[in-house]
CSV table of C-alpha atoms in Angstrom, one decimal:
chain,number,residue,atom,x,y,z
A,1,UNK,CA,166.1,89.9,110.9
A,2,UNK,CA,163.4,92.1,110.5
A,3,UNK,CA,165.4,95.0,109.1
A,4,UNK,CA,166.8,92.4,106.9
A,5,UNK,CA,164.1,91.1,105.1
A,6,UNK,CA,162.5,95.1,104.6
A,7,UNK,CA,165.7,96.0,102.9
A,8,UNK,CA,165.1,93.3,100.7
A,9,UNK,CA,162.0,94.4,99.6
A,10,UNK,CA,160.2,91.1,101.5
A,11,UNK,CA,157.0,93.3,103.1
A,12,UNK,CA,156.9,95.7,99.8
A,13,UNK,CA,156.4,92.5,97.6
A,14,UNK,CA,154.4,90.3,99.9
A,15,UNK,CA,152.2,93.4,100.4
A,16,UNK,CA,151.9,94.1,96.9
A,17,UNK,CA,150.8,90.2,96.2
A,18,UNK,CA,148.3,90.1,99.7
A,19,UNK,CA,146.6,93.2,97.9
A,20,UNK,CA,146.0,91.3,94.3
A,21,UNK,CA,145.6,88.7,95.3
A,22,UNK,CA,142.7,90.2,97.9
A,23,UNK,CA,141.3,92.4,95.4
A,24,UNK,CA,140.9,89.4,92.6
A,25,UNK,CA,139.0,87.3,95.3
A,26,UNK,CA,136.7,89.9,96.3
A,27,UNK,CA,135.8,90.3,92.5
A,28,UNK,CA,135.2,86.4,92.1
A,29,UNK,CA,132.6,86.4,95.5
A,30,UNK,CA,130.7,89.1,94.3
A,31,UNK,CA,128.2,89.6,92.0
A,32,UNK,CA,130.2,91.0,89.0
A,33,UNK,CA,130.4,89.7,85.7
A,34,UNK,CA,132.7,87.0,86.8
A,35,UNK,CA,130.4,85.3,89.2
A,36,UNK,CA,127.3,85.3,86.9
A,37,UNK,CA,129.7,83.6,83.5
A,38,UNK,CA,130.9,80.9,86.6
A,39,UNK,CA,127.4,80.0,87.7
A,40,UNK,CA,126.1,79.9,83.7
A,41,UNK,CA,128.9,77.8,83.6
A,42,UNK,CA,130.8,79.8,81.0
A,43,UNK,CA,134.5,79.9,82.3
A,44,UNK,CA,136.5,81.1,79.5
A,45,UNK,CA,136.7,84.6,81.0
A,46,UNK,CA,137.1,83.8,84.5
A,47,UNK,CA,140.0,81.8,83.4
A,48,UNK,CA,141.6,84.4,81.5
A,49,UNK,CA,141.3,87.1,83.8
A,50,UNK,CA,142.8,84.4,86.5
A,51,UNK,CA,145.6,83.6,84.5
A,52,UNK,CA,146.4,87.7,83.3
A,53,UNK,CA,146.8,88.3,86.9
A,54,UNK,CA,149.1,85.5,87.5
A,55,UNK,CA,151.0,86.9,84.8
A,56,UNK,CA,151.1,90.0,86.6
A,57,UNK,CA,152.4,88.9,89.4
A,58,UNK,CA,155.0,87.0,88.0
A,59,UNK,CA,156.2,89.6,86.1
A,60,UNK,CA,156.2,91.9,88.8
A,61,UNK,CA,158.6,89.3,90.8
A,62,UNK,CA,160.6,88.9,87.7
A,63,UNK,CA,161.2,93.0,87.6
A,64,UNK,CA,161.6,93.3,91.1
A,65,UNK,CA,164.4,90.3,91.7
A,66,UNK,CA,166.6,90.5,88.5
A,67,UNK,CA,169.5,92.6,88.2
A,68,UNK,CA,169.2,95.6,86.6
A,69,UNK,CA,172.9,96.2,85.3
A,70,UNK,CA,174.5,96.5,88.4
A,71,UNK,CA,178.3,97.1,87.3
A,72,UNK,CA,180.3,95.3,89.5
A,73,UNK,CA,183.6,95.5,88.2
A,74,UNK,CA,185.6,98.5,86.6
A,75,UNK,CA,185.0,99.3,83.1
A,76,UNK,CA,188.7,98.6,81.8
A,77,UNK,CA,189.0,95.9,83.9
A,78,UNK,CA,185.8,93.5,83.5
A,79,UNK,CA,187.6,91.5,80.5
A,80,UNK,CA,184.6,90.7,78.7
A,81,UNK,CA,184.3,91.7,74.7
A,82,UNK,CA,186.7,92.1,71.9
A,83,UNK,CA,189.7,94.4,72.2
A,84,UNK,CA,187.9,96.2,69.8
A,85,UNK,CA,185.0,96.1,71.9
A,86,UNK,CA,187.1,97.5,75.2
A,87,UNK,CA,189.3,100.2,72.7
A,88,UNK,CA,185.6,102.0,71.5
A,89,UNK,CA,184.8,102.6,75.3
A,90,UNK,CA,187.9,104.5,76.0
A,91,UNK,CA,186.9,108.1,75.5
A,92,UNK,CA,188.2,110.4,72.8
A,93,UNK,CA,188.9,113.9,73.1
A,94,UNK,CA,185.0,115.0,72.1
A,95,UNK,CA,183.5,112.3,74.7
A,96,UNK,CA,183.0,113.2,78.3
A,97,UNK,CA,186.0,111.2,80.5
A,98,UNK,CA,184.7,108.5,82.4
A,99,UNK,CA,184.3,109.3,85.9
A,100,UNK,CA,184.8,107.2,88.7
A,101,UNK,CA,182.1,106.4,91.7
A,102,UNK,CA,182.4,108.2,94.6
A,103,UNK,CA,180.7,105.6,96.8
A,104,UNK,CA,181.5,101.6,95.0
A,105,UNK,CA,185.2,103.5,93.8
A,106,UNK,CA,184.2,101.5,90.1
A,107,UNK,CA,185.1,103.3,87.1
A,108,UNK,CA,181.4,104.3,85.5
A,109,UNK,CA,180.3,103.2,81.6
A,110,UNK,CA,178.5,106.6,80.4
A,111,UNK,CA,174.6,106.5,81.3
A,112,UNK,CA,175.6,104.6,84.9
A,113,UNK,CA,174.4,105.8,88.5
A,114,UNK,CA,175.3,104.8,91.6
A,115,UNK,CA,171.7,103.8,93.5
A,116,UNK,CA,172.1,104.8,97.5
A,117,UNK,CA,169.5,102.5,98.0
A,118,UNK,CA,170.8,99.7,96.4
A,119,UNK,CA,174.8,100.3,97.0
A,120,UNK,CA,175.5,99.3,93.3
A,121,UNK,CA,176.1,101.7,90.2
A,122,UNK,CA,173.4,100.6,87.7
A,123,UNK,CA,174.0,100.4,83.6
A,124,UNK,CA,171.4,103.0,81.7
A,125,UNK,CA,170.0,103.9,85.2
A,126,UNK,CA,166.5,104.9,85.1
A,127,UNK,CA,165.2,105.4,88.4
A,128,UNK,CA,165.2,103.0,92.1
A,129,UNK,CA,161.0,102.3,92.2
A,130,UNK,CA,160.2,101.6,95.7
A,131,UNK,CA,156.7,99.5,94.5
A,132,UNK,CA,159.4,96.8,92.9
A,133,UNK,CA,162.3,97.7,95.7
A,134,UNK,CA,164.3,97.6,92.9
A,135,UNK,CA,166.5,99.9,90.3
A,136,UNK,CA,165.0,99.9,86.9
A,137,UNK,CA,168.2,99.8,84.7
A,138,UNK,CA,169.7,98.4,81.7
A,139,UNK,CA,168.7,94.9,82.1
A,140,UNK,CA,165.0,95.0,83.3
A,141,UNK,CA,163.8,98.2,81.8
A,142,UNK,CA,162.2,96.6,79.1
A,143,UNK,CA,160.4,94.3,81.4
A,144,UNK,CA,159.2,96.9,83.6
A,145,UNK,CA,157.7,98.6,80.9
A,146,UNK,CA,155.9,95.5,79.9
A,147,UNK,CA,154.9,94.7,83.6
A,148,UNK,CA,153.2,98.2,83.3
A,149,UNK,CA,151.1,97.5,80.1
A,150,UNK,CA,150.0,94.1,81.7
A,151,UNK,CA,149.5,95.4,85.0
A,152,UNK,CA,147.7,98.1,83.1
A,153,UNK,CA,145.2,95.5,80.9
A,154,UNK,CA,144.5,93.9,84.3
A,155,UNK,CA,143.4,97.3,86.2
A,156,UNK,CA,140.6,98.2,83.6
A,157,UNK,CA,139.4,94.9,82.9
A,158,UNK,CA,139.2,94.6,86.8
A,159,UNK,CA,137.7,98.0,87.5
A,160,UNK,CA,135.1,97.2,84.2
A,161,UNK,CA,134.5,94.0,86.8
A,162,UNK,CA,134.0,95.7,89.8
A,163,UNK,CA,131.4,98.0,88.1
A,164,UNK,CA,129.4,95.4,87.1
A,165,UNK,CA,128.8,94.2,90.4
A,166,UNK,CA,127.5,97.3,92.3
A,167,UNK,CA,124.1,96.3,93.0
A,168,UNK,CA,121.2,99.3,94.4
A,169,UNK,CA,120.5,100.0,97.6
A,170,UNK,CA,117.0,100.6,99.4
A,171,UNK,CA,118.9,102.9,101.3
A,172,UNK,CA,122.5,104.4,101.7
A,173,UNK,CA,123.1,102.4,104.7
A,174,UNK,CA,121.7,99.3,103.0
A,175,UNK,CA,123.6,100.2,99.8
A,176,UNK,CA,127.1,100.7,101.4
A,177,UNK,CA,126.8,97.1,103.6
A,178,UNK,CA,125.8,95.7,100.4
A,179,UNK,CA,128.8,97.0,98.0
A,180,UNK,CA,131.7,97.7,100.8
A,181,UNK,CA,134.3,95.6,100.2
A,182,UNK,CA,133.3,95.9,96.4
A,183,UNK,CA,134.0,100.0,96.5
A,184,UNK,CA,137.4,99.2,98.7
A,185,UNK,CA,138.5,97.3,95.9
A,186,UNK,CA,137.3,99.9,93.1
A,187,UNK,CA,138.7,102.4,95.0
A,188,UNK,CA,142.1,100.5,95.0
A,189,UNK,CA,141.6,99.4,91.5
A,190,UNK,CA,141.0,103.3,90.3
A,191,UNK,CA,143.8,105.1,92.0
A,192,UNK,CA,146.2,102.5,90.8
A,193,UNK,CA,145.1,102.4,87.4
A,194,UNK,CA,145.6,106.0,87.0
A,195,UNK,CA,149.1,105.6,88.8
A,196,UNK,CA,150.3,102.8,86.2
A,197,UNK,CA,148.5,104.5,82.9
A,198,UNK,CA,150.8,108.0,84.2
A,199,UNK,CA,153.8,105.3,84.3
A,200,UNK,CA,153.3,103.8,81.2
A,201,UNK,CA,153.0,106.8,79.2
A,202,UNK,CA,155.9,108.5,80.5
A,203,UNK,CA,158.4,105.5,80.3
A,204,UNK,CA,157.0,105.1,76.6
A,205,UNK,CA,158.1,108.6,75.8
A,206,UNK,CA,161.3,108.7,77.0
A,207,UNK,CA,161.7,105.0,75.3
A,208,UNK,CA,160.7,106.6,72.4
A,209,UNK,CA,163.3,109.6,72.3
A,210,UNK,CA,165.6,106.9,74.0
A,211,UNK,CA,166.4,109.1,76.9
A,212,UNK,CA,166.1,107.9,81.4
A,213,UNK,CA,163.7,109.3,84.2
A,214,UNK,CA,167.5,110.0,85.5
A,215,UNK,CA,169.0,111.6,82.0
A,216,UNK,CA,165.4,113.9,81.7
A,217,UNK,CA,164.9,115.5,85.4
A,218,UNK,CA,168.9,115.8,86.0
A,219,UNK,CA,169.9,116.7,82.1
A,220,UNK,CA,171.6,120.0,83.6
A,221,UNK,CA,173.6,118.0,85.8
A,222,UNK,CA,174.9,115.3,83.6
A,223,UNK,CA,178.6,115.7,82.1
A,224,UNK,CA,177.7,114.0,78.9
A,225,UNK,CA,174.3,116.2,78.0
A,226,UNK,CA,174.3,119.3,80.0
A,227,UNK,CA,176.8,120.4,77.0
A,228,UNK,CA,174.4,119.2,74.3
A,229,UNK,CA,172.8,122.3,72.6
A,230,UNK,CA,168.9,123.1,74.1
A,231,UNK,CA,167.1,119.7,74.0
A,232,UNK,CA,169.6,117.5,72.0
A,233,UNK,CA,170.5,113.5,72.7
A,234,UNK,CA,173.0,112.3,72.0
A,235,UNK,CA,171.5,108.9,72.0
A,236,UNK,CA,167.9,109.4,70.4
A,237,UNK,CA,168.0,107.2,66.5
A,238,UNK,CA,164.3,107.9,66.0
A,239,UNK,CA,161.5,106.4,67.3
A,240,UNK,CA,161.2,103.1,65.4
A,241,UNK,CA,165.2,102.8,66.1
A,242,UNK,CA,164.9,103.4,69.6
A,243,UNK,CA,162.2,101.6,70.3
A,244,UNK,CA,163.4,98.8,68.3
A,245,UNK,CA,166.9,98.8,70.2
A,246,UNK,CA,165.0,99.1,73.8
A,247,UNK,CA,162.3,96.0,73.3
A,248,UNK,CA,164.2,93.7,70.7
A,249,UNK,CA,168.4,94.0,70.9
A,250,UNK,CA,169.5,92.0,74.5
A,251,UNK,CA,172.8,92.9,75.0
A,252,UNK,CA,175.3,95.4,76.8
A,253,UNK,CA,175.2,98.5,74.8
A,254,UNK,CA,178.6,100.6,74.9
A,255,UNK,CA,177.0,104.0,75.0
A,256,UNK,CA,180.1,105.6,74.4
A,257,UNK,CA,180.5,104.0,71.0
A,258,UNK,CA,177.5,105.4,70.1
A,259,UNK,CA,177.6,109.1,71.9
A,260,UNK,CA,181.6,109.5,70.0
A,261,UNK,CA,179.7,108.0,66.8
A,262,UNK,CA,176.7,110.9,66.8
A,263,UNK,CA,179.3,113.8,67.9
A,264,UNK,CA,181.8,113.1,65.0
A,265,UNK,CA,178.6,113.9,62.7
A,266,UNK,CA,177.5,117.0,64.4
A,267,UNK,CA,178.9,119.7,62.5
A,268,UNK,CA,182.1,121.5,63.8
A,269,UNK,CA,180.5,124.3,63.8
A,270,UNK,CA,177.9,123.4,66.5
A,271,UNK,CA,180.3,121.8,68.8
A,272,UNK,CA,181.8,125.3,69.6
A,273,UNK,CA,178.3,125.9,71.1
């Protein structure tokens, strides 16, 4: 039973909820900025704060317990789209053949990974993130990446919190009994900040030249790009396109449409390369 619920990610999210919800408590009973505006009366920002880290957490459970694109049927064989739809994913002679899972025995759309972790193949896999217990994938990428931003706004405005409630000391000793639990938490608070702001910035990068964490550390390894010349994707639109596509179009996107549709306009010349 116990094995059970790890492998569900049960103690990685109830762990992850103990410690905000621990940390947001020990800024309310201290003297920060948050317990002076409650005893003036003012509770605009208490409220706000309260209610950004709600969201946090809710978005984190939202992450963390949707599918990511898990493909659970073969490619050829799911019966969902138009014929035309199912004809454009068959791969022509200048797209990589479609390989088959070694471990689930599913055909593969281009951009899937089999996840050990989570025994599924995953649609535009990204990465399994062990703080969500979770693949990040074709269906909750975009919702990760927004977790990180709010989860992000809620680390600084917290740390600016925590801060504003170290009070001075007589004496070290005096100083450290006072502000303890205080300095746990902006300890917490700093090293995780820095963690997420890392996070965020890379995942908006690759968003940006529409490429994975998968696709960009294992590019050498990949059928479909390791024969792309130096740092070519076949994928990338632009920034405003690809970030456009990631954050606004919510749908199943048949990557080998689009990687047969940018090789027919690469010169011929430069696919002899």
């Amino acid at each position: 039973m116990v094995q059970s619920l790890f492998r569900s990610g049960f103690l990685v999210r109830v762990g992850h909820t103990v410690l905000t919800w621990v940390v947001t408590l020990i800024l309310f009973l201290h003297n920060t900025d948050l317990r002076r505006c409650e005893e003036r009366g003012e509770l605009l920002l208490p409220a706000l704060f309260f209610l950004l880290v709600l969201l946090s957490v809710l978005l984190y459970f939202t992450v963390s317990l949707m599918d990511p694109g898990f493909v659970l049927t073969d490619t050829f064989k799911a019966g969902e789209g138009s014929d035309e739809e199912m004809e454009s994913m068959i791969p022509q002679p200048s797209t990589p053949r479609l390989r088959r899972c070694g471990f689930c025995l599913l055909q593969q759309p281009m951009r899937a990974k089999h996840c050990k972790t989570c025994k599924h193949c995953v649609r535009r896999f990204d990465h399994h993130c062990p703080w969500i217990e979770n693949c990040v994938g074709e269906r909750n990428h975009r919702w990760f990446v927004v977790y990180l931003l709010v989860q992000l706004l809620v680390l600084l405005w917290a740390l600016h919190i925590a801060l504003s409630g170290v009070s001075p000391g007589v004496t070290w000793d005096l100083w450290f009994r006072a502000n303890g639990f205080l300095l746990a938490a902006l300890a917490v608070v700093g090293v995780f900040s820095g963690v997420v702001l890392l996070l965020l910035g890379c995942h908006l990068y690759l968003v940006s030249i529409n490429c994975t964490t998968w696709e960009f550390m294992s590019r050498h390894r990949i059928s479909y790009l390791k024969n792309c010349g130096g740092e070519e994707n076949p994928f990338d639109r632009g920034v405003f396109c690809n970030l456009w596509d990631f954050f606004c179009i919510c749908r199943t996107v048949m990557w080998e449409q689009v990687y047969q549709k940018n090789a027919t306009e690469v010169p011929p010349e430069l696919n002899e390369f």
